[in-house]
CSV table of C-alpha atoms (C1' of nucleotides) and ligand atoms in Angstrom, one decimal:
chain,number,residue,atom,x,y,z
K,1,MET,CA,-64.9,60.8,24.1
K,2,GLN,CA,-63.7,57.1,25.2
K,3,LYS,CA,-63.9,56.5,28.3
K,4,GLN,CA,-60.7,56.7,30.9
K,5,GLN,CA,-59.6,53.1,31.4
K,6,LEU,CA,-59.0,52.6,35.0
K,7,LEU,CA,-55.6,51.0,36.0
K,8,THR,CA,-55.6,47.9,38.3
K,9,LYS,CA,-53.0,48.3,40.7
K,10,ASN,CA,-49.9,46.3,39.6
K,11,GLN,CA,-51.1,48.1,35.5
K,12,GLN,CA,-50.6,51.5,37.9
K,13,ILE,CA,-47.6,50.8,39.5
K,14,ILE,CA,-45.3,49.3,36.4
K,15,PHE,CA,-47.2,52.2,34.1
K,16,ASP,CA,-46.0,54.8,37.1
K,17,LEU,CA,-42.7,53.7,36.6
K,18,ILE,CA,-42.3,53.6,32.8
K,19,ASP,CA,-43.7,56.9,32.8
K,20,LYS,CA,-40.7,58.5,35.3
K,21,SER,CA,-38.2,56.7,33.4
K,22,THR,CA,-36.2,59.0,30.7
K,23,GLU,CA,-35.4,55.9,28.7
K,24,PRO,CA,-37.2,52.5,27.5
K,25,MET,CA,-37.4,50.3,30.1
K,26,LYS,CA,-37.0,46.7,29.8
K,27,ALA,CA,-39.2,43.9,31.6
K,28,TYR,CA,-36.6,42.5,33.6
K,29,ALA,CA,-35.4,46.1,35.5
K,30,ILE,CA,-39.1,46.7,35.7
K,31,LEU,CA,-39.7,43.5,37.7
K,32,PHE,CA,-36.2,44.1,39.9
K,33,ASN,CA,-38.0,47.8,40.7
K,34,VAL,CA,-41.2,46.7,41.2
K,35,GLN,CA,-40.4,43.7,43.6
K,36,LYS,CA,-40.2,46.3,46.8
K,37,LYS,CA,-44.1,46.9,46.1
K,38,GLY,CA,-45.0,43.5,46.3
K,39,ILE,CA,-45.0,42.2,42.4
K,40,LYS,CA,-42.6,39.4,42.2
K,41,ALA,CA,-42.6,37.5,39.3
K,42,PRO,CA,-42.1,38.0,35.6
K,43,LEU,CA,-45.6,37.3,34.9
K,44,GLN,CA,-47.1,39.8,37.1
K,45,VAL,CA,-45.0,42.1,35.1
K,46,TYR,CA,-45.5,40.7,31.4
K,47,ARG,CA,-49.3,40.6,32.0
K,48,ALA,CA,-49.6,44.4,33.3
K,49,LEU,CA,-47.4,45.3,30.0
K,50,ASP,CA,-49.6,43.7,27.8
K,51,LYS,CA,-52.6,45.3,28.9
K,52,LEU,CA,-50.8,48.5,29.1
K,53,VAL,CA,-49.5,48.0,25.6
K,54,GLU,CA,-52.9,47.0,24.6
K,55,ILE,CA,-54.5,50.3,25.8
K,56,GLY,CA,-51.9,52.1,24.6
K,57,LYS,CA,-50.3,53.6,27.5
K,58,ILE,CA,-47.4,52.5,26.6
K,59,HIS,CA,-46.1,51.1,23.4
K,60,LYS,CA,-43.0,48.5,22.7
K,61,ILE,CA,-39.6,49.3,21.1
K,62,GLU,CA,-39.3,45.9,19.0
K,63,SER,CA,-36.1,46.5,18.4
K,64,ARG,CA,-35.2,46.8,21.8
K,65,ASN,CA,-37.8,44.6,23.9
K,66,ALA,CA,-38.2,47.7,25.9
K,67,PHE,CA,-41.3,50.1,26.8
K,68,ILE,CA,-42.2,53.4,26.6
K,69,ALA,CA,-44.5,55.4,28.3
K,70,CYS,CA,-46.6,56.7,25.3
K,71,GLN,CA,-45.6,60.8,24.9
K,72,ASN,CA,-48.7,61.1,22.4
K,73,SER,CA,-51.8,62.3,24.4
K,74,SER,CA,-53.8,60.8,21.3
K,75,CYS,CA,-52.4,57.5,21.2
K,76,GLN,CA,-55.5,55.8,23.0
K,77,VAL,CA,-54.9,52.3,21.1
K,78,SER,CA,-51.6,51.1,20.0
K,79,LYS,CA,-51.9,50.9,16.4
K,80,ALA,CA,-50.0,53.6,14.5
K,81,THR,CA,-46.6,54.4,16.0
K,82,ALA,CA,-43.4,55.9,15.2
K,83,PHE,CA,-40.1,56.1,17.1
K,84,SER,CA,-36.8,57.7,16.5
K,85,ILE,CA,-34.1,55.3,18.3
K,86,CYS,CA,-30.3,57.1,18.6
K,87,GLU,CA,-27.9,53.9,18.0
K,88,ILE,CA,-25.3,55.3,20.2
K,89,CYS,CA,-27.1,56.5,23.2
K,90,GLU,CA,-30.3,54.8,23.0
K,91,LYS,CA,-32.5,57.7,23.2
K,92,VAL,CA,-36.0,57.2,21.9
K,93,THR,CA,-38.4,59.5,21.0
K,94,GLU,CA,-42.2,58.5,20.0
K,95,ILE,CA,-43.0,60.8,16.5
K,96,SER,CA,-45.5,62.6,16.3
K,97,SER,CA,-46.1,64.0,13.1
K,98,ALA,CA,-49.6,64.5,10.9
K,99,SER,CA,-48.4,63.8,7.6
K,100,LEU,CA,-46.1,61.0,8.3
K,101,SER,CA,-49.2,58.9,10.0
K,102,LYS,CA,-51.1,59.8,7.1
K,103,TYR,CA,-49.4,59.0,4.4
K,104,LEU,CA,-48.8,55.8,6.8
K,105,THR,CA,-52.5,55.0,7.7
K,106,ASN,CA,-53.2,55.3,3.6
K,107,PHE,CA,-50.7,53.4,2.3
K,108,LYS,CA,-51.3,50.8,0.3
K,109,ASP,CA,-49.4,48.2,-1.4
K,110,LYS,CA,-49.2,46.9,-4.5
K,111,ASP,CA,-52.1,44.5,-4.3
K,112,GLY,CA,-54.1,47.8,-3.2
K,113,MET,CA,-54.3,46.0,0.2
K,114,LYS,CA,-54.8,48.8,3.4
K,115,TYR,CA,-53.3,47.6,6.8
K,116,SER,CA,-55.0,48.3,10.3
K,117,LYS,CA,-51.7,49.2,12.5
K,118,TYR,CA,-47.8,50.0,11.7
K,119,ASN,CA,-44.8,50.5,13.8
K,120,LEU,CA,-42.0,52.5,12.5
K,121,GLU,CA,-38.5,52.5,13.8
K,122,PHE,CA,-36.1,55.4,13.0
K,123,PHE,CA,-32.5,55.0,13.2
K,124,GLY,CA,-29.8,57.5,13.4
K,125,LEU,CA,-28.0,59.8,16.0
K,126,CYS,CA,-29.0,62.1,18.0
K,127,LYS,CA,-28.3,65.6,18.7
K,128,LYS,CA,-26.2,64.8,20.9
K,129,CYS,CA,-24.9,62.0,19.6
K,130,ARG,CA,-23.8,63.6,16.1
G,1,MET,CA,-21.1,47.7,-9.3
G,2,GLN,CA,-20.9,46.5,-5.6
G,3,LYS,CA,-18.4,43.2,-5.5
G,4,GLN,CA,-20.4,40.3,-4.6
G,5,GLN,CA,-20.6,39.1,-1.1
G,6,LEU,CA,-19.0,35.4,-0.8
G,7,LEU,CA,-20.7,33.7,2.5
G,8,THR,CA,-19.4,31.3,4.0
G,9,LYS,CA,-20.1,27.5,4.7
G,10,ASN,CA,-22.4,28.0,7.6
G,11,GLN,CA,-23.8,31.0,6.3
G,12,GLN,CA,-24.4,29.2,3.0
G,13,ILE,CA,-26.2,26.8,4.8
G,14,ILE,CA,-28.4,29.2,6.5
G,15,PHE,CA,-29.1,31.4,3.8
G,16,ASP,CA,-30.0,28.4,1.6
G,17,LEU,CA,-32.5,27.1,4.3
G,18,ILE,CA,-34.4,30.7,4.8
G,19,ASP,CA,-34.1,31.2,1.2
G,20,LYS,CA,-35.9,28.1,0.6
G,21,SER,CA,-38.5,28.9,3.4
G,22,THR,CA,-42.2,30.3,2.3
G,23,GLU,CA,-42.2,32.0,6.0
G,24,PRO,CA,-40.0,33.8,8.3
G,25,MET,CA,-38.1,31.2,10.3
G,26,LYS,CA,-37.1,31.1,14.2
G,27,ALA,CA,-33.5,30.6,14.8
G,28,TYR,CA,-34.0,27.7,16.6
G,29,ALA,CA,-36.0,26.4,14.1
G,30,ILE,CA,-33.1,27.1,11.8
G,31,LEU,CA,-30.6,25.4,14.4
G,32,PHE,CA,-33.1,22.3,14.0
G,33,ASN,CA,-33.1,22.3,10.5
G,34,VAL,CA,-29.2,22.7,9.9
G,35,GLN,CA,-27.9,20.4,12.8
G,36,LYS,CA,-27.7,17.6,10.0
G,37,LYS,CA,-25.1,19.6,8.1
G,38,GLY,CA,-23.2,19.8,11.1
G,39,ILE,CA,-24.2,23.1,12.5
G,40,LYS,CA,-24.8,22.0,16.3
G,41,ALA,CA,-24.8,25.4,18.3
G,42,PRO,CA,-27.3,28.3,18.7
G,43,LEU,CA,-24.1,30.5,18.4
G,44,GLN,CA,-23.3,29.3,15.0
G,45,VAL,CA,-26.5,30.0,14.0
G,46,TYR,CA,-26.6,33.7,15.4
G,47,ARG,CA,-23.5,34.7,14.1
G,48,ALA,CA,-24.2,33.7,10.3
G,49,LEU,CA,-27.8,35.2,10.8
G,50,ASP,CA,-25.8,38.9,12.4
G,51,LYS,CA,-23.5,38.4,9.1
G,52,LEU,CA,-26.7,37.9,6.6
G,53,VAL,CA,-28.5,40.5,8.0
G,54,GLU,CA,-25.9,43.3,8.1
G,55,ILE,CA,-24.9,42.7,4.3
G,56,GLY,CA,-28.9,42.5,3.4
G,57,LYS,CA,-29.5,38.5,2.1
G,58,ILE,CA,-32.1,38.6,5.1
G,59,HIS,CA,-34.0,40.4,7.4
G,60,LYS,CA,-34.8,40.1,11.1
G,61,ILE,CA,-39.2,40.7,11.7
G,62,GLU,CA,-38.6,42.4,14.8
G,63,SER,CA,-41.9,42.1,16.1
G,64,ARG,CA,-41.5,38.0,15.0
G,65,ASN,CA,-37.9,37.2,16.3
G,66,ALA,CA,-38.0,35.7,13.2
G,67,PHE,CA,-35.5,36.1,9.3
G,68,ILE,CA,-36.9,36.1,6.2
G,69,ALA,CA,-34.8,36.5,2.7
G,70,CYS,CA,-34.7,39.7,1.2
G,71,GLN,CA,-37.0,39.4,-1.8
G,72,ASN,CA,-35.7,42.6,-2.9
G,73,SER,CA,-32.9,42.4,-5.0
G,74,SER,CA,-31.9,45.8,-4.7
G,75,CYS,CA,-31.7,45.7,-0.8
G,76,GLN,CA,-27.6,45.0,-0.3
G,77,VAL,CA,-27.5,46.6,2.8
G,78,SER,CA,-30.4,46.2,5.1
G,79,LYS,CA,-31.2,50.1,6.2
G,80,ALA,CA,-34.8,50.6,5.2
G,81,THR,CA,-37.3,48.0,5.4
G,82,ALA,CA,-40.7,47.6,5.3
G,83,PHE,CA,-43.1,44.5,5.7
G,84,SER,CA,-46.7,43.5,5.7
G,85,ILE,CA,-47.5,41.3,8.3
G,86,CYS,CA,-50.8,39.3,8.1
G,87,GLU,CA,-52.2,38.7,11.7
G,88,ILE,CA,-54.0,35.4,11.3
G,89,CYS,CA,-51.7,33.1,9.3
G,90,GLU,CA,-48.5,35.1,9.7
G,91,LYS,CA,-47.5,35.5,6.1
G,92,VAL,CA,-44.8,38.0,5.6
G,93,THR,CA,-44.1,40.1,2.5
G,94,GLU,CA,-41.7,42.5,2.0
G,95,ILE,CA,-43.3,45.8,0.8
G,96,SER,CA,-40.9,47.4,-1.7
G,97,SER,CA,-42.6,50.8,-2.9
G,98,ALA,CA,-40.3,53.0,-4.5
G,99,SER,CA,-42.8,56.4,-3.3
G,100,LEU,CA,-42.7,54.8,0.0
G,101,SER,CA,-39.3,54.2,0.5
G,102,LYS,CA,-38.8,57.6,-0.7
G,103,TYR,CA,-40.7,59.3,1.6
G,104,LEU,CA,-39.7,57.4,4.5
G,105,THR,CA,-35.8,58.3,3.5
G,106,ASN,CA,-36.3,61.6,3.1
G,107,PHE,CA,-38.4,62.0,6.6
G,108,LYS,CA,-37.5,64.3,8.5
G,109,ASP,CA,-39.0,64.8,12.4
G,110,LYS,CA,-39.9,68.1,13.8
G,111,ASP,CA,-35.9,68.8,14.6
G,112,GLY,CA,-34.8,68.7,11.2
G,113,MET,CA,-33.2,65.0,11.6
G,114,LYS,CA,-32.8,62.5,9.3
G,115,TYR,CA,-32.5,58.9,9.8
G,116,SER,CA,-29.9,56.9,8.3
G,117,LYS,CA,-32.5,53.6,8.6
G,118,TYR,CA,-35.9,52.3,9.4
G,119,ASN,CA,-37.3,50.0,9.8
G,120,LEU,CA,-41.5,49.6,9.0
G,121,GLU,CA,-43.7,46.6,10.1
G,122,PHE,CA,-47.8,46.9,8.6
G,123,PHE,CA,-50.5,44.5,10.0
G,124,GLY,CA,-53.6,43.7,8.6
G,125,LEU,CA,-55.2,40.5,7.3
G,126,CYS,CA,-53.6,39.4,4.0
G,127,LYS,CA,-56.1,38.0,0.9
G,128,LYS,CA,-56.8,34.7,1.9
G,129,CYS,CA,-57.2,35.6,5.7
G,130,ARG,CA,-60.1,38.2,4.7
X,1,DT,C1',6.5,34.0,6.6
X,2,DA,C1',4.7,37.2,9.5
X,3,DC,C1',0.4,39.6,10.7
X,4,DA,C1',-4.4,41.1,10.6
X,5,DT,C1',-8.9,39.9,10.1
X,6,DA,C1',-13.2,37.2,9.7
X,7,DG,C1',-14.9,33.1,10.5
X,8,DT,C1',-15.9,28.5,13.6
X,9,DG,C1',-16.3,25.1,17.6
X,10,DT,C1',-17.6,24.8,22.1
X,11,DT,C1',-19.6,25.6,26.7
X,12,DA,C1',-21.7,27.7,29.4
X,13,DT,C1',-24.9,30.7,30.7
X,14,DA,C1',-27.7,35.5,30.8
X,15,DT,C1',-32.2,37.3,29.0
X,16,DT,C1',-36.7,37.4,27.3
X,17,DA,C1',-41.5,35.5,27.6
X,18,DT,C1',-45.4,32.1,28.2
X,19,DA,C1',-47.9,27.4,30.2
X,20,DA,C1',-50.7,25.9,33.7
X,21,DC,C1',-53.3,26.3,37.9
X,22,DA,C1',-55.6,27.8,41.8
X,23,DA,C1',-57.5,31.9,44.2
X,24,DT,C1',-59.7,36.8,44.2
X,25,DT,C1',-61.1,40.5,42.7
X,26,DT,C1',-64.2,42.9,40.0
X,27,DA,C1',-68.2,44.4,37.3
X,28,DC,C1',-72.7,43.3,35.8
X,29,DT,C1',-76.8,41.6,35.8
X,30,DA,C1',-81.3,38.1,37.5
D,1,DT,C1',-78.5,41.4,47.0
D,2,DA,C1',-77.0,37.3,45.7
D,3,DG,C1',-75.4,35.0,41.6
D,4,DT,C1',-72.5,35.4,37.9
D,5,DA,C1',-69.0,35.4,34.3
D,6,DA,C1',-64.9,38.2,33.2
D,7,DA,C1',-60.8,40.0,34.6
D,8,DT,C1',-57.0,40.3,37.5
D,9,DT,C1',-53.5,38.0,40.5
D,10,DG,C1',-49.8,35.1,42.7
D,11,DT,C1',-47.2,31.3,42.2
D,12,DT,C1',-44.7,27.7,40.4
D,13,DA,C1',-41.9,25.8,36.6
D,14,DT,C1',-40.3,26.1,32.1
D,15,DA,C1',-40.0,27.4,27.2
D,16,DA,C1',-37.8,30.4,24.2
D,17,DT,C1',-34.7,33.8,22.3
D,18,DA,C1',-29.6,35.6,22.7
D,19,DT,C1',-24.6,36.0,24.3
D,20,DA,C1',-20.3,36.0,26.8
D,21,DA,C1',-15.9,33.4,27.0
D,22,DC,C1',-12.1,31.0,25.0
D,23,DA,C1',-9.4,28.5,21.9
D,24,DC,C1',-9.0,27.2,17.2
D,25,DT,C1',-8.5,27.8,12.1
D,26,DA,C1',-8.9,29.7,7.5
D,27,DT,C1',-7.9,34.0,4.4
D,28,DG,C1',-6.0,37.3,2.6
D,29,DT,C1',-2.4,40.2,2.4
D,30,DA,C1',2.4,42.9,3.0
F,1,ZN,ZN1,-47.7,57.0,21.4
F,2,ZN,ZN1,-27.6,59.7,21.1
F,3,ZN,ZN1,-34.9,43.2,1.0
F,4,ZN,ZN1,-53.3,35.8,6.3
DNA sequence: TACATAGTGTTATATTATAACAATTTACTA
DNA sequence: TAGTAAATTGTTATAATATAACACTATGTA
């Protein structure tokens, strides 16, 4: 059992905001929302985001420059992530498929190289948007 | 047989540069390199990049905000891409594995949803850096 | 020709992210 | 418990990435 990571004040404020959000949040939208709580500068946001990503509490959606809370209780470290992204409404869902993660974690390239980390983003239309 | 896409002048200049590069290129590094050829503004670069990505001649490495020429002659459209990225030297290689692309193209999530596009980035250490 | 479509050139601006430095808090240990 | 290293914070400034808006030009085709 891994020791539960305690969040600092800024990290907690920012995590709570992202966690409550129903959609991925961008850094400056986060900044705008936490200014009333005393977080005034971009760096304060980015530092908290970096840490939260590092410990796996949130993930960055690279194609959108946005951040989402981990929806997968087992993601204690951010090293194997997969998302589905709707190209119309921009809804993002973290995919948790044992077979997918097994396949990718064990994937070896032509040279037999195995990787320590991956990020996969699927694009399509969600149920509502079809 | 798909009609060969003809590139415009700016597109060709920028594609040639990226194609010759041994590493992914960032937009402003591209701009710097093509200024002597008359491409002076970021927008001229980004417009060419957008088009080249759209037709599959180059791909964007999302985690690096950089662009690489397609190394896979069959990628006429950019809709199923996979890369390996060395976390030390930043070397990027396009992975072309029939079994991987088959697995991902056919992947369905819990709701039975199939996706029209994906991008996968693997991270690790390349041969040289291990 | 007339029209639609795609591409270009240009200026300005928006968005995303980091550098540098000083101060403070926290956790560990001598 | 004082000492100290590590992590976090606050702050200002700036770097890096990307798009808006508008006028103009080339290209294909009816
Ligand atoms: Zn997760
Ligand atoms: Zn949707
Ligand atoms: Zn390709
Ligand atoms: Zn390497």
